[in-house]
PDB file of C-alpha atoms in Angstrom:
ATOM      1  CA  UNK Y   1     -13.490  56.053 -71.853  1.00  0.00           C
ATOM      2  CA  UNK Y   2     -11.406  53.845 -73.478  1.00  0.00           C
ATOM      3  CA  UNK Y   3      -9.274  55.390 -75.993  1.00  0.00           C
ATOM      4  CA  UNK Y   4     -10.355  51.773 -78.052  1.00  0.00           C
ATOM      5  CA  UNK Y   5     -14.412  51.523 -78.084  1.00  0.00           C
ATOM      6  CA  UNK Y   6     -15.622  48.800 -79.600  1.00  0.00           C
ATOM      7  CA  UNK Y   7     -18.551  49.850 -80.279  1.00  0.00           C
ATOM      8  CA  UNK Y   8     -17.814  52.588 -82.396  1.00  0.00           C
ATOM      9  CA  UNK Y   9     -15.187  51.100 -84.006  1.00  0.00           C
ATOM     10  CA  UNK Y  10     -18.103  48.270 -84.895  1.00  0.00           C
ATOM     11  CA  UNK Y  11     -20.451  51.209 -86.477  1.00  0.00           C
ATOM     12  CA  UNK Y  12     -17.993  51.951 -89.046  1.00  0.00           C
ATOM     13  CA  UNK Y  13     -16.677  48.831 -89.743  1.00  0.00           C
ATOM     14  CA  UNK Y  14     -18.944  47.351 -92.632  1.00  0.00           C
ATOM     15  CA  UNK Y  15     -16.893  44.378 -93.192  1.00  0.00           C
ATOM     16  CA  UNK Y  16     -16.297  43.087 -89.447  1.00  0.00           C
ATOM     17  CA  UNK Y  17     -12.424  42.741 -89.680  1.00  0.00           C
ATOM     18  CA  UNK Y  18     -12.233  44.136 -86.087  1.00  0.00           C
ATOM     19  CA  UNK Y  19     -13.934  40.603 -85.297  1.00  0.00           C
ATOM     20  CA  UNK Y  20     -11.792  38.809 -88.401  1.00  0.00           C
ATOM     21  CA  UNK Y  21      -9.089  40.035 -86.406  1.00  0.00           C
ATOM     22  CA  UNK Y  22      -9.753  39.103 -82.950  1.00  0.00           C
ATOM     23  CA  UNK Y  23     -11.281  36.450 -84.268  1.00  0.00           C
ATOM     24  CA  UNK Y  24      -8.224  34.992 -85.975  1.00  0.00           C
ATOM     25  CA  UNK Y  25      -6.294  32.334 -82.459  1.00  0.00           C
ATOM     26  CA  UNK Y  26      -9.615  30.642 -83.450  1.00  0.00           C
ATOM     27  CA  UNK Y  27      -7.928  29.324 -87.091  1.00  0.00           C
ATOM     28  CA  UNK Y  28      -4.357  27.948 -85.525  1.00  0.00           C
ATOM     29  CA  UNK Y  29      -6.222  24.950 -83.863  1.00  0.00           C
ATOM     30  CA  UNK Y  30      -3.239  23.779 -81.363  1.00  0.00           C
ATOM     31  CA  UNK Y  31      -1.911  20.040 -82.127  1.00  0.00           C
ATOM     32  CA  UNK Y  32      -2.925  16.867 -80.021  1.00  0.00           C
ATOM     33  CA  UNK Y  33       1.159  16.502 -79.750  1.00  0.00           C
ATOM     34  CA  UNK Y  34       4.298  17.513 -81.331  1.00  0.00           C
ATOM     35  CA  UNK Y  35       4.264  15.004 -83.790  1.00  0.00           C
ATOM     36  CA  UNK Y  36       1.110  16.547 -84.883  1.00  0.00           C
ATOM     37  CA  UNK Y  37       2.962  20.285 -84.827  1.00  0.00           C
ATOM     38  CA  UNK Y  38       5.514  19.013 -87.801  1.00  0.00           C
ATOM     39  CA  UNK Y  39       3.206  16.927 -89.934  1.00  0.00           C
ATOM     40  CA  UNK Y  40       2.199  19.452 -92.507  1.00  0.00           C
ATOM     41  CA  UNK Y  41       6.655  19.664 -93.361  1.00  0.00           C
ATOM     42  CA  UNK Y  42       6.554  15.654 -93.557  1.00  0.00           C
ATOM     43  CA  UNK Y  43       5.413  15.086 -96.064  1.00  0.00           C
ATOM     44  CA  UNK Y  44       7.720  17.553 -98.154  1.00  0.00           C
ATOM     45  CA  UNK Y  45      10.966  16.326 -96.740  1.00  0.00           C
ATOM     46  CA  UNK Y  46      12.036  19.440 -95.606  1.00  0.00           C
ATOM     47  CA  UNK Y  47      13.843  20.010 -92.095  1.00  0.00           C
ATOM     48  CA  UNK Y  48      14.488  23.358 -93.107  1.00  0.00           C
ATOM     49  CA  UNK Y  49      11.800  26.028 -94.605  1.00  0.00           C
ATOM     50  CA  UNK Y  50      12.605  29.410 -95.716  1.00  0.00           C
ATOM     51  CA  UNK Y  51      10.004  31.518 -96.457  1.00  0.00           C
ATOM     52  CA  UNK Y  52      10.780  34.747 -98.296  1.00  0.00           C
ATOM     53  CA  UNK Y  53       7.872  37.528 -98.896  1.00  0.00           C
ATOM     54  CA  UNK Y  54       7.091  41.756 -97.842  1.00  0.00           C
ATOM     55  CA  UNK Y  55       5.032  42.740 -96.097  1.00  0.00           C
ATOM     56  CA  UNK Y  56       1.732  41.059 -95.030  1.00  0.00           C
ATOM     57  CA  UNK Y  57       3.440  38.432 -97.665  1.00  0.00           C
ATOM     58  CA  UNK Y  58       6.153  37.532 -94.966  1.00  0.00           C
ATOM     59  CA  UNK Y  59       3.636  37.009 -92.619  1.00  0.00           C
ATOM     60  CA  UNK Y  60       3.222  33.429 -92.966  1.00  0.00           C
ATOM     61  CA  UNK Y  61       6.742  32.300 -92.102  1.00  0.00           C
ATOM     62  CA  UNK Y  62       6.156  34.069 -88.475  1.00  0.00           C
ATOM     63  CA  UNK Y  63       3.171  32.484 -87.891  1.00  0.00           C
ATOM     64  CA  UNK Y  64       4.898  29.055 -89.102  1.00  0.00           C
ATOM     65  CA  UNK Y  65       8.006  29.465 -87.407  1.00  0.00           C
ATOM     66  CA  UNK Y  66       5.703  30.353 -83.964  1.00  0.00           C
ATOM     67  CA  UNK Y  67       3.431  27.959 -84.743  1.00  0.00           C
ATOM     68  CA  UNK Y  68       6.258  25.047 -85.509  1.00  0.00           C
ATOM     69  CA  UNK Y  69       8.051  26.288 -81.490  1.00  0.00           C
ATOM     70  CA  UNK Y  70      11.358  27.137 -83.395  1.00  0.00           C
ATOM     71  CA  UNK Y  71      12.558  27.985 -80.090  1.00  0.00           C
ATOM     72  CA  UNK Y  72      12.593  23.678 -79.865  1.00  0.00           C
ATOM     73  CA  UNK Y  73      15.758  22.015 -81.175  1.00  0.00           C
ATOM     74  CA  UNK Y  74      13.586  18.921 -83.074  1.00  0.00           C
ATOM     75  CA  UNK Y  75      11.656  22.194 -84.039  1.00  0.00           C
ATOM     76  CA  UNK Y  76      12.379  22.217 -88.121  1.00  0.00           C
ATOM     77  CA  UNK Y  77      14.143  25.593 -88.993  1.00  0.00           C
ATOM     78  CA  UNK Y  78      11.910  28.723 -90.630  1.00  0.00           C
ATOM     79  CA  UNK Y  79      13.936  31.263 -91.438  1.00  0.00           C
ATOM     80  CA  UNK Y  80      12.301  34.409 -92.779  1.00  0.00           C
ATOM     81  CA  UNK Y  81      13.877  36.269 -95.203  1.00  0.00           C
ATOM     82  CA  UNK Y  82      12.245  39.211 -96.427  1.00  0.00           C
ATOM     83  CA  UNK Y  83      15.410  41.003 -99.494  1.00  0.00           C
ATOM     84  CA  UNK Y  84      17.027  40.496-102.441  1.00  0.00           C
ATOM     85  CA  UNK Y  85      18.800  37.740-101.466  1.00  0.00           C
ATOM     86  CA  UNK Y  86      18.811  34.791 -99.137  1.00  0.00           C
ATOM     87  CA  UNK Y  87      21.777  33.396 -97.266  1.00  0.00           C
ATOM     88  CA  UNK Y  88      24.195  30.580 -98.900  1.00  0.00           C
ATOM     89  CA  UNK Y  89      21.828  28.000 -98.459  1.00  0.00           C
ATOM     90  CA  UNK Y  90      23.551  24.172 -99.201  1.00  0.00           C
ATOM     91  CA  UNK Y  91      21.445  22.389 -97.495  1.00  0.00           C
ATOM     92  CA  UNK Y  92      19.845  19.154 -98.965  1.00  0.00           C
ATOM     93  CA  UNK Y  93      16.336  19.149 -97.030  1.00  0.00           C
ATOM     94  CA  UNK Y  94      16.102  23.236 -97.104  1.00  0.00           C
ATOM     95  CA  UNK Y  95      12.770  24.390 -99.296  1.00  0.00           C
ATOM     96  CA  UNK Y  96      12.815  27.866 -99.789  1.00  0.00           C
ATOM     97  CA  UNK Y  97       8.210  28.961-100.168  1.00  0.00           C
ATOM     98  CA  UNK Y  98       8.428  32.391-102.783  1.00  0.00           C
ATOM     99  CA  UNK Y  99       4.839  34.208-101.193  1.00  0.00           C
ATOM    100  CA  UNK Y 100       3.906  37.380-103.261  1.00  0.00           C
ATOM    101  CA  UNK Y 101       0.267  38.054-103.954  1.00  0.00           C
ATOM    102  CA  UNK Y 102       0.623  40.281-107.189  1.00  0.00           C
ATOM    103  CA  UNK Y 103       3.739  38.324-107.923  1.00  0.00           C
ATOM    104  CA  UNK Y 104       5.326  41.236-108.983  1.00  0.00           C
ATOM    105  CA  UNK Y 105       7.088  41.709-105.763  1.00  0.00           C
ATOM    106  CA  UNK Y 106      10.809  42.692-107.556  1.00  0.00           C
ATOM    107  CA  UNK Y 107      12.257  41.396-103.791  1.00  0.00           C
ATOM    108  CA  UNK Y 108      10.928  38.628-104.421  1.00  0.00           C
ATOM    109  CA  UNK Y 109      11.447  37.502-108.026  1.00  0.00           C
ATOM    110  CA  UNK Y 110      14.767  38.557-106.880  1.00  0.00           C
ATOM    111  CA  UNK Y 111      14.502  35.135-104.197  1.00  0.00           C
ATOM    112  CA  UNK Y 112      13.472  33.045-106.665  1.00  0.00           C
ATOM    113  CA  UNK Y 113      16.257  33.410-109.251  1.00  0.00           C
ATOM    114  CA  UNK Y 114      18.496  33.003-106.336  1.00  0.00           C
ATOM    115  CA  UNK Y 115      16.706  30.254-105.024  1.00  0.00           C
ATOM    116  CA  UNK Y 116      17.603  28.749-108.263  1.00  0.00           C
ATOM    117  CA  UNK Y 117      20.996  29.540-108.786  1.00  0.00           C
ATOM    118  CA  UNK Y 118      22.103  27.816-105.553  1.00  0.00           C
ATOM    119  CA  UNK Y 119      20.205  24.303-106.747  1.00  0.00           C
ATOM    120  CA  UNK Y 120      17.322  24.732-104.049  1.00  0.00           C
ATOM    121  CA  UNK Y 121      14.062  23.594-103.615  1.00  0.00           C
ATOM    122  CA  UNK Y 122      11.918  26.511-104.449  1.00  0.00           C
ATOM    123  CA  UNK Y 123       7.788  27.206-104.394  1.00  0.00           C
ATOM    124  CA  UNK Y 124       5.332  29.480-105.025  1.00  0.00           C
ATOM    125  CA  UNK Y 125       1.723  31.089-102.800  1.00  0.00           C
ATOM    126  CA  UNK Y 126       1.337  33.860-105.251  1.00  0.00           C
ATOM    127  CA  UNK Y 127      -2.381  35.055-107.079  1.00  0.00           C
ATOM    128  CA  UNK Y 128      -0.980  34.968-110.372  1.00  0.00           C
ATOM    129  CA  UNK Y 129       2.159  37.702-112.403  1.00  0.00           C
ATOM    130  CA  UNK Y 130       5.649  36.911-113.132  1.00  0.00           C
ATOM    131  CA  UNK Y 131       6.253  35.065-109.950  1.00  0.00           C
ATOM    132  CA  UNK Y 132       3.744  32.724-110.488  1.00  0.00           C
ATOM    133  CA  UNK Y 133       4.663  32.188-114.226  1.00  0.00           C
ATOM    134  CA  UNK Y 134       8.068  31.692-113.497  1.00  0.00           C
ATOM    135  CA  UNK Y 135       7.332  28.834-111.230  1.00  0.00           C
ATOM    136  CA  UNK Y 136       4.631  27.079-113.947  1.00  0.00           C
ATOM    137  CA  UNK Y 137       7.364  27.606-116.421  1.00  0.00           C
ATOM    138  CA  UNK Y 138       9.846  25.832-113.791  1.00  0.00           C
ATOM    139  CA  UNK Y 139       7.007  22.697-113.641  1.00  0.00           C
TER     140      UNK Y 139
END
């Protein structure tokens, strides 16, 4: 008998999460060319994207690194920060993307303020909370 019994999991998995997880790869289409691979960043004028978040909120940054092929010299630089502070960044082409579902995670609020103190462009992904309110107030 297998340690992982998919049939048994499906019996108790009333929301179908196993199938969602197993099908996750289908949500990431393979681009036709390297130019298409970098297209999502072309419109924002960034050659360095810093993704700040904790837990599941930071995973998007890891996925972005993988999708863009961070190991290739021609790929935009993607840095993931899971901490209270950013590294010192002086690159004009840097965009700091702060992610927090609740918008209340103290580390992401600190990262947002740290990016502001360094004069970096910021964008936020949040469902609400203090982080979304600050982003709206800052335009």
